[in-house]
Coordinates of C-alpha atoms (C1' of nucleotides) in Angstrom, one line a residue:
Chain Y
M1 CA 41.3 47.0 9.6
G2 CA 40.2 45.1 12.7
K3 CA 37.0 43.3 12.9
C4 CA 34.3 44.1 15.5
E5 CA 33.6 40.4 16.0
Q6 CA 37.1 39.9 17.3
C7 CA 37.6 43.2 19.0
I8 CA 38.2 42.9 22.8
I9 CA 37.1 46.5 23.4
K10 CA 33.5 45.6 22.8
Q11 CA 33.5 43.5 26.0
F12 CA 33.3 46.7 28.0
N13 CA 30.3 48.2 26.4
S14 CA 26.8 47.4 25.1
L15 CA 28.1 46.2 21.8
K16 CA 28.9 42.9 23.5
S17 CA 25.1 42.1 23.4
L18 CA 25.1 42.1 19.6
T19 CA 25.0 38.8 17.7
K20 CA 27.8 37.7 15.6
D21 CA 25.9 38.6 12.4
E22 CA 25.1 42.0 13.7
L23 CA 28.8 42.6 14.5
V24 CA 29.9 41.5 11.1
R25 CA 27.4 43.9 9.5
I26 CA 28.6 46.8 11.7
S27 CA 32.2 45.9 11.1
N28 CA 31.7 46.4 7.4
C29 CA 30.5 49.9 7.7
K30 CA 32.5 51.3 10.5
T31 CA 35.4 53.6 10.0
S32 CA 38.4 53.3 12.3
Y33 CA 40.7 56.2 12.9
T34 CA 42.8 58.2 15.3
I35 CA 42.0 61.6 16.8
K36 CA 44.7 63.9 17.9
K37 CA 44.8 65.4 21.4
G38 CA 42.9 68.6 21.7
T39 CA 40.7 67.8 18.6
V40 CA 37.0 68.7 19.0
I41 CA 35.1 65.6 18.0
F42 CA 31.7 67.2 18.0
E43 CA 30.4 70.5 19.2
E44 CA 27.2 71.6 21.0
G45 CA 24.5 71.8 18.4
D46 CA 26.1 69.4 16.0
A47 CA 24.1 66.5 14.6
V48 CA 26.1 63.4 15.7
N49 CA 25.3 60.8 13.1
G50 CA 26.8 57.8 14.8
V51 CA 28.5 56.4 17.8
Y52 CA 32.2 56.3 18.6
C53 CA 33.6 53.2 20.2
V54 CA 36.6 54.3 22.1
K55 CA 39.5 51.9 21.6
D56 CA 42.1 54.0 23.3
G57 CA 42.5 57.4 24.9
I58 CA 40.1 59.7 26.8
C59 CA 37.8 62.6 25.9
K60 CA 35.8 65.1 27.9
L61 CA 32.2 66.0 27.4
S62 CA 31.6 69.6 28.3
K63 CA 29.0 72.3 27.9
L64 CA 29.7 76.0 27.5
S65 CA 28.0 78.3 30.0
E66 CA 27.1 81.9 29.4
N67 CA 29.9 83.2 31.5
G68 CA 32.4 81.6 29.0
K69 CA 33.3 78.7 31.2
D70 CA 33.2 75.2 29.8
Q71 CA 31.7 72.8 32.4
I72 CA 32.9 69.2 32.1
V73 CA 30.0 66.9 32.6
K74 CA 31.6 63.5 31.9
M75 CA 34.7 61.8 30.7
V76 CA 34.6 58.9 28.3
V77 CA 37.5 56.4 28.3
K78 CA 38.7 53.4 26.5
G79 CA 36.0 50.8 26.2
Q80 CA 33.1 53.2 26.4
L81 CA 30.8 54.5 23.7
L82 CA 30.6 58.2 22.8
G83 CA 27.6 59.9 21.4
Q84 CA 25.0 57.4 22.5
R85 CA 22.5 59.9 23.8
S86 CA 22.3 62.2 20.8
L87 CA 21.8 59.2 18.7
I88 CA 18.8 58.1 20.7
S89 CA 17.1 61.3 21.3
D90 CA 17.3 62.3 17.7
E91 CA 18.3 65.7 18.8
N92 CA 21.6 67.6 18.1
S93 CA 24.2 67.2 20.8
N94 CA 23.9 69.3 23.9
L95 CA 27.6 68.7 24.7
Q96 CA 31.0 69.2 23.1
A97 CA 33.4 66.3 23.0
T98 CA 37.2 67.0 23.0
A99 CA 40.0 64.5 23.0
L100 CA 42.2 64.8 26.1
N101 CA 44.8 62.3 24.7
D102 CA 45.4 60.9 21.3
M103 CA 42.5 58.6 20.7
E104 CA 41.8 55.5 18.7
V105 CA 38.1 55.2 17.8
C106 CA 35.7 53.3 15.5
F107 CA 32.8 55.3 14.2
I108 CA 29.6 53.4 13.6
P109 CA 27.0 55.2 11.5
K110 CA 23.7 56.0 13.2
S111 CA 21.5 54.0 10.8
E112 CA 23.2 50.7 11.7
I113 CA 22.9 51.2 15.4
I114 CA 19.3 52.3 15.3
M115 CA 18.5 49.2 13.3
D116 CA 20.0 47.0 16.1
L117 CA 18.3 49.0 18.8
Q118 CA 15.0 48.3 17.2
K119 CA 15.6 44.6 16.5
N120 CA 17.8 43.3 19.3
P121 CA 16.0 43.9 22.7
K122 CA 19.0 42.6 24.6
F123 CA 21.2 45.3 23.0
S124 CA 18.7 48.0 23.7
F125 CA 18.2 46.9 27.3
D126 CA 22.0 47.1 27.7
V127 CA 22.1 50.6 26.3
L128 CA 19.2 51.4 28.7
K129 CA 21.2 50.1 31.6
D130 CA 24.2 52.2 30.6
M131 CA 22.0 55.3 30.4
A132 CA 20.4 54.5 33.8
H133 CA 23.9 54.4 35.2
D134 CA 24.9 57.7 33.6
L135 CA 21.7 59.3 35.0
R136 CA 22.5 58.1 38.5
E137 CA 26.0 59.5 38.2
A138 CA 24.5 62.8 37.0
D139 CA 22.3 63.0 40.0
D140 CA 25.3 62.5 42.3
I141 CA 27.1 65.3 40.5
I142 CA 24.1 67.6 40.9
V143 CA 24.0 67.0 44.6
N144 CA 27.8 67.5 44.9
M145 CA 27.7 70.8 43.0
A146 CA 24.8 72.1 45.0
Q147 CA 25.9 71.1 48.5
K148 CA 29.6 70.7 48.7
S149 CA 32.5 73.1 48.9
V150 CA 35.1 73.5 46.1
R151 CA 37.6 71.8 48.4
Q152 CA 35.4 68.7 48.8
R153 CA 34.4 68.6 45.1
L154 CA 38.1 68.8 44.0
A155 CA 39.0 66.0 46.5
E156 CA 36.2 63.9 45.1
A157 CA 37.3 64.6 41.5
L158 CA 40.8 63.4 42.3
I159 CA 39.5 60.3 43.9
Y160 CA 37.1 59.7 41.0
I161 CA 39.9 60.0 38.4
H162 CA 42.2 57.8 40.4
D163 CA 39.6 55.1 40.9
S164 CA 38.1 55.2 37.5
F165 CA 41.0 55.8 35.2
G166 CA 43.9 54.5 37.2
V167 CA 47.6 55.5 37.6
N168 CA 50.8 55.4 35.7
P169 CA 53.7 53.1 36.8
D170 CA 55.1 56.0 38.9
G171 CA 51.8 56.5 40.7
T172 CA 50.7 59.7 39.0
L173 CA 47.2 59.9 37.6
S174 CA 47.0 58.4 34.2
V175 CA 44.7 61.1 32.9
L176 CA 46.7 64.3 32.5
L177 CA 44.5 67.3 33.0
S178 CA 45.3 71.0 33.1
R179 CA 44.4 73.1 36.2
E180 CA 41.7 74.7 34.0
D181 CA 40.2 71.2 33.3
F182 CA 40.1 70.5 37.0
A183 CA 38.4 73.9 37.5
N184 CA 35.9 73.0 34.8
I185 CA 35.1 69.6 36.3
V186 CA 34.6 71.1 39.8
G187 CA 32.8 74.1 38.5
T188 CA 35.0 76.9 39.9
A189 CA 37.5 79.5 38.8
T190 CA 40.8 78.3 37.6
E191 CA 42.6 80.2 40.3
S192 CA 40.5 78.6 43.0
A193 CA 41.3 75.1 41.7
I194 CA 45.0 76.0 41.6
R195 CA 44.8 77.3 45.2
V196 CA 43.1 74.2 46.5
L197 CA 45.5 71.9 44.7
S198 CA 48.4 73.9 46.3
Q199 CA 46.8 73.5 49.6
F200 CA 46.4 69.7 49.2
K201 CA 50.1 69.6 48.3
K202 CA 51.0 71.6 51.4
E203 CA 49.0 69.2 53.5
G204 CA 50.7 66.2 51.9
L205 CA 47.6 64.8 50.4
I206 CA 49.0 65.0 46.9
S207 CA 52.4 65.6 45.3
T208 CA 53.1 66.9 41.8
I209 CA 55.7 66.2 39.2
G210 CA 55.2 69.1 36.7
K211 CA 51.6 68.9 35.7
Q212 CA 51.3 65.3 36.9
I213 CA 49.5 64.7 40.1
K214 CA 50.1 61.8 42.5
I215 CA 47.7 61.0 45.3
E216 CA 49.7 60.5 48.4
S217 CA 46.8 59.9 50.8
L218 CA 43.6 58.6 49.3
D219 CA 42.2 58.3 52.9
G220 CA 43.1 61.9 53.6
L221 CA 41.2 63.1 50.6
K222 CA 38.2 61.0 51.5
R223 CA 38.2 62.5 55.0
I224 CA 37.9 66.1 53.8
E225 CA 34.7 67.7 55.1
Chain L
M1 CA -10.9 50.3 38.6
G2 CA -10.0 51.9 35.3
K3 CA -8.4 50.0 32.5
C4 CA -5.0 50.9 31.1
E5 CA -6.2 50.4 27.5
Q6 CA -8.6 53.2 27.9
C7 CA -6.6 55.5 30.2
I8 CA -5.8 58.8 28.6
I9 CA -2.8 59.4 30.9
K10 CA -0.7 56.8 29.1
Q11 CA -0.7 59.0 26.0
F12 CA 1.9 61.2 27.8
N13 CA 4.4 58.5 28.5
S14 CA 6.1 55.4 27.1
L15 CA 3.2 53.1 27.9
K16 CA 1.6 54.4 24.8
S17 CA 3.9 52.2 22.8
L18 CA 2.5 49.0 24.3
T19 CA 0.2 46.9 22.3
K20 CA -3.4 46.4 23.3
D21 CA -2.7 42.9 24.6
E22 CA 0.2 44.2 26.7
L23 CA -1.9 46.9 28.2
V24 CA -4.6 44.4 29.1
R25 CA -2.1 42.2 30.9
I26 CA -0.7 45.2 32.8
S27 CA -4.1 46.5 33.6
N28 CA -4.8 43.2 35.4
C29 CA -1.9 43.4 37.7
K30 CA -1.7 47.1 38.4
T31 CA -2.8 48.5 41.7
S32 CA -4.3 52.0 41.6
Y33 CA -4.4 54.2 44.7
T34 CA -4.0 57.6 46.1
I35 CA -1.0 59.0 48.0
K36 CA -1.4 61.8 50.5
K37 CA 0.6 65.0 50.3
G38 CA 3.9 64.7 52.2
T39 CA 4.0 60.9 51.9
V40 CA 7.4 59.4 51.1
I41 CA 6.8 57.0 48.2
F42 CA 10.2 55.4 48.3
E43 CA 13.5 56.3 50.0
E44 CA 17.1 56.3 49.1
G45 CA 18.3 52.7 49.2
D46 CA 14.9 51.2 48.8
A47 CA 14.3 48.5 46.2
V48 CA 11.6 49.9 43.9
N49 CA 9.9 46.9 42.6
G50 CA 7.8 48.6 40.0
V51 CA 6.8 51.7 38.2
Y52 CA 4.3 54.3 39.2
C53 CA 2.2 55.9 36.5
V54 CA 1.2 59.3 37.8
K55 CA -2.5 60.0 37.0
D56 CA -2.6 63.2 39.1
G57 CA -0.5 65.3 41.4
I58 CA 3.2 66.0 41.6
C59 CA 6.2 64.5 43.5
K60 CA 9.7 65.5 44.0
L61 CA 12.8 63.3 43.6
S62 CA 15.5 64.3 46.0
K63 CA 18.8 63.1 47.5
L64 CA 20.0 63.7 51.0
S65 CA 23.5 65.2 51.2
E66 CA 25.9 64.9 54.1
N67 CA 25.2 68.4 55.4
G68 CA 21.6 67.4 56.0
K69 CA 20.1 69.1 53.0
D70 CA 17.8 67.4 50.6
Q71 CA 18.7 68.3 47.1
I72 CA 15.7 68.1 44.7
V73 CA 16.9 66.6 41.4
K74 CA 13.7 66.3 39.5
M75 CA 9.9 66.7 39.7
V76 CA 7.5 64.1 38.3
V77 CA 4.1 65.3 37.3
K78 CA 0.8 63.9 36.0
G79 CA 1.4 61.8 32.9
Q80 CA 4.9 60.8 33.7
L81 CA 6.4 57.6 35.0
L82 CA 8.1 57.4 38.4
G83 CA 10.8 54.8 39.3
Q84 CA 11.8 54.0 35.7
R85 CA 15.5 54.1 36.4
S86 CA 15.8 52.0 39.5
L87 CA 13.8 49.4 37.6
I88 CA 16.2 49.2 34.7
S89 CA 19.5 49.4 36.5
D90 CA 18.4 46.7 38.9
E91 CA 19.9 48.7 41.7
N92 CA 18.2 50.2 44.7
S93 CA 16.9 53.8 44.3
N94 CA 19.5 56.6 44.6
L95 CA 16.7 59.0 45.2
Q96 CA 13.8 59.6 47.6
A97 CA 10.3 60.3 46.1
T98 CA 7.9 62.5 48.1
A99 CA 4.4 63.6 47.2
L100 CA 4.0 67.3 47.0
N101 CA 0.3 67.1 46.4
D102 CA -2.3 64.4 46.9
M103 CA -1.5 62.0 44.1
E104 CA -3.3 59.4 42.1
V105 CA -1.1 56.7 40.8
C106 CA -1.1 53.2 39.3
F107 CA 1.6 50.9 40.4
I108 CA 2.8 48.3 37.9
P109 CA 5.0 45.5 39.2
K110 CA 8.5 45.3 37.9
S111 CA 8.2 41.8 36.4
E112 CA 5.5 43.0 34.0
I113 CA 7.4 46.0 32.8
I114 CA 10.7 44.1 32.4
M115 CA 8.9 41.6 30.3
D116 CA 7.6 44.3 27.9
L117 CA 11.0 45.9 27.8
Q118 CA 12.5 42.7 26.6
K119 CA 9.9 41.9 24.1
N120 CA 8.6 45.1 22.7
P121 CA 11.5 47.1 21.1
K122 CA 9.2 50.1 20.4
F123 CA 8.4 50.4 24.1
S124 CA 12.0 50.0 25.2
F125 CA 13.2 52.5 22.6
D126 CA 10.6 54.9 23.9
V127 CA 11.9 54.5 27.5
L128 CA 15.3 55.0 26.1
K129 CA 14.3 58.3 24.6
D130 CA 12.7 59.4 27.9
M131 CA 15.9 58.6 29.7
A132 CA 18.0 60.4 27.1
H133 CA 15.9 63.4 27.7
D134 CA 16.3 63.2 31.5
L135 CA 20.0 62.9 31.0
R136 CA 20.1 66.0 28.9
E137 CA 18.1 67.9 31.5
A138 CA 20.5 66.6 34.2
D139 CA 23.5 68.0 32.2
D140 CA 21.8 71.4 32.1
I141 CA 21.3 71.3 35.8
I142 CA 24.9 70.5 36.4
V143 CA 26.1 73.4 34.4
N144 CA 23.6 75.7 36.1
M145 CA 24.7 74.6 39.5
A146 CA 28.3 75.0 38.7
Q147 CA 28.3 78.3 36.9
K148 CA 25.3 80.4 37.8
S149 CA 24.5 82.5 40.9
V150 CA 21.7 81.6 43.3
R151 CA 19.7 84.5 41.9
Q152 CA 20.0 83.2 38.4
R153 CA 19.2 79.6 39.4
L154 CA 16.1 80.7 41.3
A155 CA 14.9 82.8 38.4
E156 CA 15.3 79.8 36.1
A157 CA 13.6 77.5 38.6
L158 CA 10.6 79.8 38.6
I159 CA 10.5 79.9 34.8
Y160 CA 10.9 76.2 34.6
I161 CA 8.0 75.5 37.0
H162 CA 5.9 78.1 35.2
D163 CA 6.5 76.7 31.8
S164 CA 6.4 73.0 32.7
F165 CA 3.6 72.8 35.2
G166 CA 1.5 75.8 34.4
V167 CA -0.5 78.3 36.5
N168 CA -3.8 78.4 38.4
P169 CA -6.7 80.5 37.1
D170 CA -5.5 83.4 39.2
G171 CA -2.1 83.2 37.6
T172 CA -0.2 81.7 40.6
L173 CA 2.1 78.8 40.0
S174 CA 0.1 75.6 40.1
V175 CA 2.8 73.7 42.0
L176 CA 2.9 75.0 45.5
L177 CA 6.3 74.7 47.1
S178 CA 7.7 75.8 50.4
R179 CA 10.6 78.2 50.5
E180 CA 12.7 75.3 51.7
D181 CA 11.7 73.3 48.6
F182 CA 12.8 76.2 46.4
A183 CA 16.1 76.3 48.3
N184 CA 16.5 72.6 47.8
I185 CA 15.9 72.9 44.0
V186 CA 18.3 75.7 43.7
G187 CA 20.9 74.2 46.1
T188 CA 21.1 77.0 48.6
A189 CA 20.3 77.8 52.2
T190 CA 16.6 78.4 52.9
E191 CA 17.3 81.9 54.1
S192 CA 19.1 82.7 50.9
A193 CA 16.1 81.5 48.8
I194 CA 13.8 83.6 50.9
R195 CA 16.0 86.6 50.5
V196 CA 16.2 86.3 46.8
L197 CA 12.4 85.8 46.5
S198 CA 11.9 88.9 48.6
Q199 CA 14.2 90.7 46.3
F200 CA 12.3 89.6 43.2
K201 CA 9.1 90.8 44.9
K202 CA 10.6 94.2 45.5
E203 CA 11.7 94.4 41.9
G204 CA 8.2 93.6 40.8
L205 CA 9.2 90.4 39.0
I206 CA 6.9 88.3 41.1
S207 CA 4.1 88.8 43.6
T208 CA 2.9 86.6 46.4
I209 CA -0.4 85.7 47.8
G210 CA 0.5 83.8 51.0
K211 CA 2.8 81.0 49.9
Q212 CA 1.5 81.2 46.3
I213 CA 3.8 82.9 43.8
K214 CA 2.7 84.7 40.7
I215 CA 5.2 85.6 38.0
E216 CA 4.6 89.2 37.0
S217 CA 7.4 89.5 34.5
L218 CA 8.6 86.4 32.8
D219 CA 10.9 88.5 30.6
G220 CA 12.3 90.2 33.6
L221 CA 13.2 86.9 35.1
K222 CA 14.7 85.7 31.9
R223 CA 16.9 88.8 31.7
I224 CA 18.6 88.2 35.0
E225 CA 22.3 87.9 34.6
Chain G
dA1 C1' -10.6 81.2 70.1
dA2 C1' -6.3 80.3 72.4
dT3 C1' -2.1 78.1 72.1
dA4 C1' 1.6 75.7 69.9
dA5 C1' 4.2 74.9 66.1
dA6 C1' 5.8 75.6 61.6
dA7 C1' 7.1 78.5 58.0
dC8 C1' 8.5 83.0 56.5
dA9 C1' 11.4 87.1 57.0
dT10 C1' 15.3 90.0 57.9
dG11 C1' 19.6 91.7 60.2
dA12 C1' 24.4 91.0 61.4
dC13 C1' 28.3 88.7 60.6
dA14 C1' 31.5 85.0 59.0
dA15 C1' 33.0 81.9 55.5
dT16 C1' 33.7 80.8 50.9
dT17 C1' 34.7 81.9 46.3
dA18 C1' 35.5 85.1 42.3
dT19 C1' 38.1 88.6 40.2
dC20 C1' 42.0 91.3 39.1
dA21 C1' 46.8 92.1 39.3
dT22 C1' 51.2 90.3 39.0
dA23 C1' 54.9 87.0 39.4
dT24 C1' 57.0 82.7 38.1
dT25 C1' 57.6 78.6 35.7
dA26 C1' 57.0 75.6 31.8
dA27 C1' 56.2 74.7 27.0
dA28 C1' 56.1 76.1 22.2
dA29 C1' 57.9 78.6 18.2
dC30 C1' 61.3 80.6 15.8
Chain N
dG1 C1' 69.2 78.8 22.5
dT2 C1' 66.5 82.6 22.7
dT3 C1' 62.1 84.6 22.4
dT4 C1' 57.2 84.2 22.8
dT5 C1' 53.4 82.3 24.6
dA6 C1' 50.7 79.7 27.7
dA7 C1' 50.1 77.6 32.1
dT8 C1' 50.8 77.7 37.0
dA9 C1' 51.0 80.3 41.3
dT10 C1' 49.9 83.7 44.8
dG11 C1' 48.4 88.1 47.0
dA12 C1' 44.8 91.6 47.7
dT13 C1' 40.3 92.6 47.5
dA14 C1' 35.4 92.3 46.4
dA15 C1' 31.2 89.7 45.8
dT16 C1' 28.4 86.0 47.0
dT17 C1' 26.5 82.9 50.0
dG18 C1' 26.0 80.6 54.6
dT19 C1' 25.1 80.7 59.5
dC20 C1' 23.1 82.3 63.7
dA21 C1' 20.0 85.1 66.1
dT22 C1' 15.6 86.9 66.4
dG23 C1' 11.1 88.5 65.1
dT24 C1' 6.8 88.0 62.5
dT25 C1' 3.3 85.7 60.2
dT26 C1' 0.8 81.7 59.0
dT27 C1' -1.0 77.2 59.8
dA28 C1' -2.2 73.5 62.8
dT29 C1' -3.9 71.6 67.2
dT30 C1' -6.5 71.5 71.3

DNA sequence: AATAAAACATGACAATTATCATATTAAAAC
DNA sequence: GTTTTAATATGATAATTGTCATGTTTTATT
């Protein structure tokens, strides 16, 4: 099994602020495993007793609403930490995490991380920065949900996914989502999301190869009012 | 001028985790003043170079959207800290803060707080918890915005304001908001907010005395589907 | 107190979005 | 390879919400 001290993934998240000794300690109690596409990693209401360091793959964080829809609030990709918040607030999770790909993760038990949070101010300040960033992102999402049309929100979702998670060699978005997932990101009915995507296709803003989506005109999408 | 060490307000926020020495130091460099209703405390894009400890009054945190509307993201009341996030992320504010009442605040310069964040793990863990809580709240707002009707959202906003900020002796909500503010919390047109409130009134769920709103049936509001 | 300016209210209508029905296509199971 | 199932697609229609017009009330100003 790999060692945290030597793991390159940690460069991309707060774990980089841990000392060598701390990393060695964590390395000894972590469990590293793979999660199959579609697996629910934790559910709403679950006690999440640790943090997942995502070595590969992507998962979605979503919340079930009363009308049966599953609003996607955030996506966590390679390099990021999953389950930070529940850990800190000492409450059960308010979100469900589901793997969108096959994932490779390391699970670090809560007790270890809490210890470091309490002893290493640099680490805890780093986590704080991460969280401040998430909060800022959440504010933007609130404003978008409240003030923009489905068409605008979907265009922005495509741009976001393109810019944040990148594209395959053939130019298609590297994160493969169902139309339902898109609807759940944007907060609309699946049919509406499908309709808008079809429209984008007609307008030449995107093209599709099966489920895969390729952005043909990033500028065009950005210009949508 | 009052001393932080003796201030009861700090009980309600993270400052309670500071040591006596730290509080004395902060007390010596804080400035305490009043802010008139309607004053913009800081704007989007401003560098917020400190934290406000709210001793009395309420303010709203909002973000301007492209269509000219001003989405309210959060309200900060007596006892809470204002400007935490911008402080931590070292970025300019993404939100505007506007006083809804006359406010009494203490302003603590950034450098002092950052020093404590880096030296007092208990304090920084407390701020972390606060932020985790805000994030959870933000998630809930996203889901509500995305999945619920204006009617439902407005009912929930009324319940939230009632439960979080309390009522006057005559039973009216203690936070006095314009219809436009309600619209900006719920993320709808002012006319729509007015219409829904009128409807609630007709249904006997609320009553009004001028701008003041009194909730007549909390259960009725909760039952709205 | 008279006037001006906001804020509140409501109607009429348009635009957006959801829902239901029903094809069509793609993927999974046998 | 065929059957079954799930995902995608599109039309028709209803429900929700936004916009514009206009009137009324409240609040502020002189």
